[in-house]
């Protein structure tokens, strides 16, 4: 069984103190998903890490296209369609993960207030199964996560610092874009 999730991570990461863009979070610099295959621990190139999703290359489970971007995003040229299946696990865990992680970001050099913004939707075909826990968006330090299913039930839910309580939840309505903005004061 395969499940698909369209993720338009146009994460405009902006510092309000410096008022400059420090990470654009989109896929505009990629001509195809094959460029995501170039990333490895010994070759940390590009804006995205893609190491957790099973033994295959990233281009097997990520497709890039203008059809996958949030139509409300005027900056991104394309979005990503991510396939979630039985290989989307980490070290034998049962939680299914998307595993498109910003390369080296955030890191210990971040200071001040930063804003993270992204959009995502699931399509009406091949919907996520609520009995499975899906980690859809997270930061490498797990200070903020968006998940679906598992202990959160048939809801899209947000929490911080890897625990309870759930700070926000909503029905993950198919074919509806959800846009998130997260303010972090480093």
PDB file of N, CA, C and O in Angstrom, residues 40-101:
ATOM      1  N   UNK A  40      24.444  13.255   0.540  1.00  0.00           N
ATOM      2  CA  UNK A  40      24.826  12.154   1.421  1.00  0.00           C
ATOM      3  C   UNK A  40      25.589  12.766   2.587  1.00  0.00           C
ATOM      4  O   UNK A  40      25.949  13.953   2.557  1.00  0.00           O
ATOM      5  N   UNK A  41      25.867  11.969   3.598  1.00  0.00           N
ATOM      6  CA  UNK A  41      26.625  12.491   4.740  1.00  0.00           C
ATOM      7  C   UNK A  41      28.025  12.937   4.317  1.00  0.00           C
ATOM      8  O   UNK A  41      28.579  13.851   4.914  1.00  0.00           O
ATOM      9  N   UNK A  42      28.576  12.340   3.287  1.00  0.00           N
ATOM     10  CA  UNK A  42      29.908  12.745   2.825  1.00  0.00           C
ATOM     11  C   UNK A  42      29.844  13.787   1.713  1.00  0.00           C
ATOM     12  O   UNK A  42      30.873  14.312   1.312  1.00  0.00           O
ATOM     13  N   UNK A  43      28.641  14.080   1.206  1.00  0.00           N
ATOM     14  CA  UNK A  43      28.459  15.053   0.126  1.00  0.00           C
ATOM     15  C   UNK A  43      27.219  15.889   0.428  1.00  0.00           C
ATOM     16  O   UNK A  43      26.176  15.720  -0.186  1.00  0.00           O
ATOM     17  N   UNK A  44      27.333  16.776   1.401  1.00  0.00           N
ATOM     18  CA  UNK A  44      26.193  17.548   1.886  1.00  0.00           C
ATOM     19  C   UNK A  44      25.952  18.743   0.963  1.00  0.00           C
ATOM     20  O   UNK A  44      26.327  19.865   1.276  1.00  0.00           O
ATOM     21  N   UNK A  45      25.297  18.480  -0.166  1.00  0.00           N
ATOM     22  CA  UNK A  45      25.032  19.511  -1.170  1.00  0.00           C
ATOM     23  C   UNK A  45      23.540  19.805  -1.228  1.00  0.00           C
ATOM     24  O   UNK A  45      22.701  18.966  -0.894  1.00  0.00           O
ATOM     25  N   UNK A  46      23.210  20.993  -1.678  1.00  0.00           N
ATOM     26  CA  UNK A  46      21.816  21.376  -1.841  1.00  0.00           C
ATOM     27  C   UNK A  46      21.183  21.823  -0.537  1.00  0.00           C
ATOM     28  O   UNK A  46      21.834  21.937   0.493  1.00  0.00           O
ATOM     29  N   UNK A  47      19.887  22.076  -0.608  1.00  0.00           N
ATOM     30  CA  UNK A  47      19.159  22.624   0.536  1.00  0.00           C
ATOM     31  C   UNK A  47      18.417  21.571   1.347  1.00  0.00           C
ATOM     32  O   UNK A  47      17.814  21.896   2.357  1.00  0.00           O
ATOM     33  N   UNK A  48      18.441  20.308   0.904  1.00  0.00           N
ATOM     34  CA  UNK A  48      17.627  19.284   1.555  1.00  0.00           C
ATOM     35  C   UNK A  48      18.415  18.027   1.844  1.00  0.00           C
ATOM     36  O   UNK A  48      19.161  17.545   1.012  1.00  0.00           O
ATOM     37  N   UNK A  49      18.211  17.463   3.053  1.00  0.00           N
ATOM     38  CA  UNK A  49      18.707  16.140   3.416  1.00  0.00           C
ATOM     39  C   UNK A  49      17.580  15.148   3.131  1.00  0.00           C
ATOM     40  O   UNK A  49      16.413  15.445   3.363  1.00  0.00           O
ATOM     41  N   UNK A  50      17.939  13.965   2.653  1.00  0.00           N
ATOM     42  CA  UNK A  50      16.916  12.977   2.301  1.00  0.00           C
ATOM     43  C   UNK A  50      17.383  11.565   2.655  1.00  0.00           C
ATOM     44  O   UNK A  50      17.204  10.635   1.902  1.00  0.00           O
ATOM     45  N   UNK A  51      17.940  11.376   3.826  1.00  0.00           N
ATOM     46  CA  UNK A  51      18.654  10.137   4.128  1.00  0.00           C
ATOM     47  C   UNK A  51      17.849   9.038   4.800  1.00  0.00           C
ATOM     48  O   UNK A  51      18.320   7.918   4.910  1.00  0.00           O
ATOM     49  N   UNK A  52      16.665   9.267   5.293  1.00  0.00           N
ATOM     50  CA  UNK A  52      16.004   8.295   6.152  1.00  0.00           C
ATOM     51  C   UNK A  52      15.101   7.337   5.394  1.00  0.00           C
ATOM     52  O   UNK A  52      14.834   6.245   5.844  1.00  0.00           O
ATOM     53  N   UNK A  53      14.664   7.661   4.230  1.00  0.00           N
ATOM     54  CA  UNK A  53      13.598   6.938   3.532  1.00  0.00           C
ATOM     55  C   UNK A  53      14.098   5.674   2.840  1.00  0.00           C
ATOM     56  O   UNK A  53      14.170   5.599   1.618  1.00  0.00           O
ATOM     57  N   UNK A  54      14.445   4.670   3.597  1.00  0.00           N
ATOM     58  CA  UNK A  54      14.751   3.362   3.032  1.00  0.00           C
ATOM     59  C   UNK A  54      15.992   3.298   2.165  1.00  0.00           C
ATOM     60  O   UNK A  54      16.773   4.232   2.099  1.00  0.00           O
ATOM     61  N   UNK A  55      16.176   2.190   1.454  1.00  0.00           N
ATOM     62  CA  UNK A  55      17.395   1.944   0.694  1.00  0.00           C
ATOM     63  C   UNK A  55      17.406   2.557  -0.708  1.00  0.00           C
ATOM     64  O   UNK A  55      18.403   2.454  -1.410  1.00  0.00           O
ATOM     65  N   UNK A  56      16.316   3.190  -1.135  1.00  0.00           N
ATOM     66  CA  UNK A  56      16.272   3.725  -2.491  1.00  0.00           C
ATOM     67  C   UNK A  56      16.737   5.175  -2.523  1.00  0.00           C
ATOM     68  O   UNK A  56      16.848   5.830  -1.496  1.00  0.00           O
ATOM     69  N   UNK A  57      16.987   5.680  -3.713  1.00  0.00           N
ATOM     70  CA  UNK A  57      17.391   7.078  -3.879  1.00  0.00           C
ATOM     71  C   UNK A  57      16.160   7.978  -3.750  1.00  0.00           C
ATOM     72  O   UNK A  57      15.025   7.556  -3.960  1.00  0.00           O
ATOM     73  N   UNK A  58      16.403   9.221  -3.391  1.00  0.00           N
ATOM     74  CA  UNK A  58      15.308  10.166  -3.139  1.00  0.00           C
ATOM     75  C   UNK A  58      14.383  10.338  -4.336  1.00  0.00           C
ATOM     76  O   UNK A  58      13.164  10.493  -4.166  1.00  0.00           O
ATOM     77  N   UNK A  59      14.934  10.292  -5.530  1.00  0.00           N
ATOM     78  CA  UNK A  59      14.084  10.500  -6.712  1.00  0.00           C
ATOM     79  C   UNK A  59      13.076   9.375  -6.913  1.00  0.00           C
ATOM     80  O   UNK A  59      12.134   9.517  -7.678  1.00  0.00           O
ATOM     81  N   UNK A  60      13.233   8.251  -6.199  1.00  0.00           N
ATOM     82  CA  UNK A  60      12.236   7.178  -6.258  1.00  0.00           C
ATOM     83  C   UNK A  60      10.975   7.521  -5.468  1.00  0.00           C
ATOM     84  O   UNK A  60       9.920   6.957  -5.712  1.00  0.00           O
ATOM     85  N   UNK A  61      11.076   8.414  -4.488  1.00  0.00           N
ATOM     86  CA  UNK A  61       9.922   8.715  -3.648  1.00  0.00           C
ATOM     87  C   UNK A  61       9.582  10.197  -3.539  1.00  0.00           C
ATOM     88  O   UNK A  61       8.619  10.561  -2.872  1.00  0.00           O
ATOM     89  N   UNK A  62      10.346  11.053  -4.228  1.00  0.00           N
ATOM     90  CA  UNK A  62      10.037  12.487  -4.291  1.00  0.00           C
ATOM     91  C   UNK A  62       9.961  12.884  -5.753  1.00  0.00           C
ATOM     92  O   UNK A  62      10.875  12.606  -6.518  1.00  0.00           O
ATOM     93  N   UNK A  63       8.872  13.517  -6.132  1.00  0.00           N
ATOM     94  CA  UNK A  63       8.754  14.073  -7.475  1.00  0.00           C
ATOM     95  C   UNK A  63       8.520  15.579  -7.339  1.00  0.00           C
ATOM     96  O   UNK A  63       7.766  16.019  -6.472  1.00  0.00           O
ATOM     97  N   UNK A  64       9.171  16.342  -8.197  1.00  0.00           N
ATOM     98  CA  UNK A  64       9.019  17.794  -8.205  1.00  0.00           C
ATOM     99  C   UNK A  64       8.233  18.213  -9.434  1.00  0.00           C
ATOM    100  O   UNK A  64       8.431  17.682 -10.514  1.00  0.00           O
ATOM    101  N   UNK A  65       7.328  19.185  -9.247  1.00  0.00           N
ATOM    102  CA  UNK A  65       6.525  19.670 -10.364  1.00  0.00           C
ATOM    103  C   UNK A  65       5.799  20.946  -9.954  1.00  0.00           C
ATOM    104  O   UNK A  65       5.431  21.093  -8.782  1.00  0.00           O
ATOM    105  N   UNK A  66       5.541  21.841 -10.910  1.00  0.00           N
ATOM    106  CA  UNK A  66       4.680  22.993 -10.619  1.00  0.00           C
ATOM    107  C   UNK A  66       3.276  22.552 -10.171  1.00  0.00           C
ATOM    108  O   UNK A  66       2.598  23.280  -9.451  1.00  0.00           O
ATOM    109  N   UNK A  67       2.852  21.355 -10.569  1.00  0.00           N
ATOM    110  CA  UNK A  67       1.531  20.848 -10.168  1.00  0.00           C
ATOM    111  C   UNK A  67       1.439  20.570  -8.679  1.00  0.00           C
ATOM    112  O   UNK A  67       0.341  20.434  -8.148  1.00  0.00           O
ATOM    113  N   UNK A  68       2.578  20.454  -7.987  1.00  0.00           N
ATOM    114  CA  UNK A  68       2.585  20.119  -6.571  1.00  0.00           C
ATOM    115  C   UNK A  68       2.796  21.318  -5.657  1.00  0.00           C
ATOM    116  O   UNK A  68       2.924  21.150  -4.456  1.00  0.00           O
ATOM    117  N   UNK A  69       2.828  22.504  -6.194  1.00  0.00           N
ATOM    118  CA  UNK A  69       3.027  23.680  -5.340  1.00  0.00           C
ATOM    119  C   UNK A  69       1.687  24.264  -4.908  1.00  0.00           C
ATOM    120  O   UNK A  69       0.673  24.077  -5.565  1.00  0.00           O
ATOM    121  N   UNK A  70       1.719  24.945  -3.786  1.00  0.00           N
ATOM    122  CA  UNK A  70       0.535  25.647  -3.312  1.00  0.00           C
ATOM    123  C   UNK A  70       0.261  26.798  -4.286  1.00  0.00           C
ATOM    124  O   UNK A  70       1.124  27.648  -4.494  1.00  0.00           O
ATOM    125  N   UNK A  71      -0.920  26.854  -4.886  1.00  0.00           N
ATOM    126  CA  UNK A  71      -1.194  27.930  -5.839  1.00  0.00           C
ATOM    127  C   UNK A  71      -1.176  29.318  -5.208  1.00  0.00           C
ATOM    128  O   UNK A  71      -1.036  30.317  -5.918  1.00  0.00           O
ATOM    129  N   UNK A  72      -1.266  29.394  -3.891  1.00  0.00           N
ATOM    130  CA  UNK A  72      -1.201  30.683  -3.213  1.00  0.00           C
ATOM    131  C   UNK A  72       0.215  31.187  -2.996  1.00  0.00           C
ATOM    132  O   UNK A  72       0.422  32.328  -2.605  1.00  0.00           O
ATOM    133  N   UNK A  73       1.214  30.355  -3.245  1.00  0.00           N
ATOM    134  CA  UNK A  73       2.616  30.729  -3.072  1.00  0.00           C
ATOM    135  C   UNK A  73       3.106  31.371  -4.362  1.00  0.00           C
ATOM    136  O   UNK A  73       3.189  30.713  -5.394  1.00  0.00           O
ATOM    137  N   UNK A  74       3.458  32.639  -4.291  1.00  0.00           N
ATOM    138  CA  UNK A  74       3.895  33.369  -5.479  1.00  0.00           C
ATOM    139  C   UNK A  74       5.410  33.309  -5.687  1.00  0.00           C
ATOM    140  O   UNK A  74       5.915  33.800  -6.681  1.00  0.00           O
ATOM    141  N   UNK A  75       6.147  32.673  -4.757  1.00  0.00           N
ATOM    142  CA  UNK A  75       7.596  32.583  -4.862  1.00  0.00           C
ATOM    143  C   UNK A  75       8.034  31.244  -5.451  1.00  0.00           C
ATOM    144  O   UNK A  75       8.888  31.188  -6.326  1.00  0.00           O
ATOM    145  N   UNK A  76       7.450  30.164  -4.960  1.00  0.00           N
ATOM    146  CA  UNK A  76       7.857  28.826  -5.400  1.00  0.00           C
ATOM    147  C   UNK A  76       7.457  28.580  -6.847  1.00  0.00           C
ATOM    148  O   UNK A  76       6.371  28.943  -7.274  1.00  0.00           O
ATOM    149  N   UNK A  77       8.357  27.941  -7.584  1.00  0.00           N
ATOM    150  CA  UNK A  77       8.070  27.540  -8.960  1.00  0.00           C
ATOM    151  C   UNK A  77       7.518  26.122  -9.021  1.00  0.00           C
ATOM    152  O   UNK A  77       6.873  25.749  -9.987  1.00  0.00           O
ATOM    153  N   UNK A  78       7.818  25.312  -7.979  1.00  0.00           N
ATOM    154  CA  UNK A  78       7.362  23.929  -7.950  1.00  0.00           C
ATOM    155  C   UNK A  78       7.284  23.460  -6.505  1.00  0.00           C
ATOM    156  O   UNK A  78       7.864  24.052  -5.607  1.00  0.00           O
ATOM    157  N   UNK A  79       6.565  22.385  -6.297  1.00  0.00           N
ATOM    158  CA  UNK A  79       6.462  21.742  -4.998  1.00  0.00           C
ATOM    159  C   UNK A  79       6.923  20.309  -5.118  1.00  0.00           C
ATOM    160  O   UNK A  79       7.376  19.869  -6.181  1.00  0.00           O
ATOM    161  N   UNK A  80       6.787  19.558  -4.039  1.00  0.00           N
ATOM    162  CA  UNK A  80       7.224  18.170  -4.011  1.00  0.00           C
ATOM    163  C   UNK A  80       6.059  17.258  -3.673  1.00  0.00           C
ATOM    164  O   UNK A  80       5.250  17.565  -2.809  1.00  0.00           O
ATOM    165  N   UNK A  81       5.996  16.140  -4.362  1.00  0.00           N
ATOM    166  CA  UNK A  81       5.072  15.053  -4.028  1.00  0.00           C
ATOM    167  C   UNK A  81       5.924  13.966  -3.401  1.00  0.00           C
ATOM    168  O   UNK A  81       6.896  13.493  -3.994  1.00  0.00           O
ATOM    169  N   UNK A  82       5.565  13.577  -2.176  1.00  0.00           N
ATOM    170  CA  UNK A  82       6.356  12.624  -1.412  1.00  0.00           C
ATOM    171  C   UNK A  82       5.568  11.338  -1.246  1.00  0.00           C
ATOM    172  O   UNK A  82       4.419  11.364  -0.815  1.00  0.00           O
ATOM    173  N   UNK A  83       6.165  10.232  -1.593  1.00  0.00           N
ATOM    174  CA  UNK A  83       5.534   8.922  -1.425  1.00  0.00           C
ATOM    175  C   UNK A  83       5.897   8.388  -0.042  1.00  0.00           C
ATOM    176  O   UNK A  83       7.071   8.361   0.334  1.00  0.00           O
ATOM    177  N   UNK A  84       4.880   7.989   0.707  1.00  0.00           N
ATOM    178  CA  UNK A  84       5.089   7.405   2.029  1.00  0.00           C
ATOM    179  C   UNK A  84       4.661   5.951   1.950  1.00  0.00           C
ATOM    180  O   UNK A  84       3.516   5.656   1.615  1.00  0.00           O
ATOM    181  N   UNK A  85       5.613   5.049   2.227  1.00  0.00           N
ATOM    182  CA  UNK A  85       5.300   3.613   2.177  1.00  0.00           C
ATOM    183  C   UNK A  85       6.092   2.898   3.269  1.00  0.00           C
ATOM    184  O   UNK A  85       6.643   3.536   4.160  1.00  0.00           O
ATOM    185  N   UNK A  86       6.173   1.604   3.206  1.00  0.00           N
ATOM    186  CA  UNK A  86       6.847   0.821   4.230  1.00  0.00           C
ATOM    187  C   UNK A  86       8.333   1.082   4.373  1.00  0.00           C
ATOM    188  O   UNK A  86       8.937   0.674   5.365  1.00  0.00           O
ATOM    189  N   UNK A  87       8.960   1.767   3.418  1.00  0.00           N
ATOM    190  CA  UNK A  87      10.378   2.093   3.550  1.00  0.00           C
ATOM    191  C   UNK A  87      10.592   3.447   4.230  1.00  0.00           C
ATOM    192  O   UNK A  87      11.726   3.844   4.446  1.00  0.00           O
ATOM    193  N   UNK A  88       9.528   4.150   4.555  1.00  0.00           N
ATOM    194  CA  UNK A  88       9.624   5.485   5.140  1.00  0.00           C
ATOM    195  C   UNK A  88       9.710   5.416   6.667  1.00  0.00           C
ATOM    196  O   UNK A  88       8.962   6.067   7.375  1.00  0.00           O
ATOM    197  N   UNK A  89      10.645   4.611   7.156  1.00  0.00           N
ATOM    198  CA  UNK A  89      10.811   4.438   8.601  1.00  0.00           C
ATOM    199  C   UNK A  89      12.274   4.672   8.971  1.00  0.00           C
ATOM    200  O   UNK A  89      13.161   4.604   8.127  1.00  0.00           O
ATOM    201  N   UNK A  90      12.515   4.923  10.241  1.00  0.00           N
ATOM    202  CA  UNK A  90      13.858   5.169  10.736  1.00  0.00           C
ATOM    203  C   UNK A  90      14.202   4.133  11.788  1.00  0.00           C
ATOM    204  O   UNK A  90      13.511   4.021  12.799  1.00  0.00           O
ATOM    205  N   UNK A  91      15.239   3.380  11.559  1.00  0.00           N
ATOM    206  CA  UNK A  91      15.762   2.420  12.527  1.00  0.00           C
ATOM    207  C   UNK A  91      14.695   1.515  13.136  1.00  0.00           C
ATOM    208  O   UNK A  91      14.647   1.324  14.352  1.00  0.00           O
ATOM    209  N   UNK A  92      13.824   0.975  12.320  1.00  0.00           N
ATOM    210  CA  UNK A  92      12.836   0.019  12.793  1.00  0.00           C
ATOM    211  C   UNK A  92      11.630   0.597  13.504  1.00  0.00           C
ATOM    212  O   UNK A  92      10.781  -0.142  13.989  1.00  0.00           O
ATOM    213  N   UNK A  93      11.529   1.927  13.576  1.00  0.00           N
ATOM    214  CA  UNK A  93      10.346   2.531  14.196  1.00  0.00           C
ATOM    215  C   UNK A  93       9.122   2.239  13.341  1.00  0.00           C
ATOM    216  O   UNK A  93       9.229   1.935  12.161  1.00  0.00           O
ATOM    217  N   UNK A  94       7.950   2.363  13.917  1.00  0.00           N
ATOM    218  CA  UNK A  94       6.723   2.160  13.150  1.00  0.00           C
ATOM    219  C   UNK A  94       6.182   3.461  12.581  1.00  0.00           C
ATOM    220  O   UNK A  94       5.319   3.439  11.719  1.00  0.00           O
ATOM    221  N   UNK A  95       6.677   4.600  13.058  1.00  0.00           N
ATOM    222  CA  UNK A  95       6.220   5.890  12.560  1.00  0.00           C
ATOM    223  C   UNK A  95       6.709   6.101  11.127  1.00  0.00           C
ATOM    224  O   UNK A  95       7.884   5.885  10.826  1.00  0.00           O
ATOM    225  N   UNK A  96       5.815   6.497  10.235  1.00  0.00           N
ATOM    226  CA  UNK A  96       6.163   6.776   8.839  1.00  0.00           C
ATOM    227  C   UNK A  96       6.556   8.245   8.722  1.00  0.00           C
ATOM    228  O   UNK A  96       5.891   9.122   9.260  1.00  0.00           O
ATOM    229  N   UNK A  97       7.622   8.527   7.971  1.00  0.00           N
ATOM    230  CA  UNK A  97       8.179   9.881   7.933  1.00  0.00           C
ATOM    231  C   UNK A  97       8.385  10.343   6.491  1.00  0.00           C
ATOM    232  O   UNK A  97       8.744   9.559   5.631  1.00  0.00           O
ATOM    233  N   UNK A  98       8.209  11.655   6.263  1.00  0.00           N
ATOM    234  CA  UNK A  98       8.417  12.191   4.921  1.00  0.00           C
ATOM    235  C   UNK A  98       9.889  12.354   4.586  1.00  0.00           C
ATOM    236  O   UNK A  98      10.300  12.128   3.471  1.00  0.00           O
ATOM    237  N   UNK A  99      10.678  12.798   5.502  1.00  0.00           N
ATOM    238  CA  UNK A  99      12.131  12.889   5.382  1.00  0.00           C
ATOM    239  C   UNK A  99      12.656  13.803   4.291  1.00  0.00           C
ATOM    240  O   UNK A  99      13.554  13.448   3.561  1.00  0.00           O
ATOM    241  N   UNK A 100      12.082  14.949   4.184  1.00  0.00           N
ATOM    242  CA  UNK A 100      12.730  16.040   3.454  1.00  0.00           C
ATOM    243  C   UNK A 100      13.096  17.028   4.548  1.00  0.00           C
ATOM    244  O   UNK A 100      12.232  17.679   5.120  1.00  0.00           O
ATOM    245  N   UNK A 101      14.381  17.096   4.880  1.00  0.00           N
ATOM    246  CA  UNK A 101      14.842  17.884   6.021  1.00  0.00           C
ATOM    247  C   UNK A 101      15.725  19.012   5.508  1.00  0.00           C
ATOM    248  O   UNK A 101      16.634  18.774   4.712  1.00  0.00           O
TER     249      UNK A 101
END
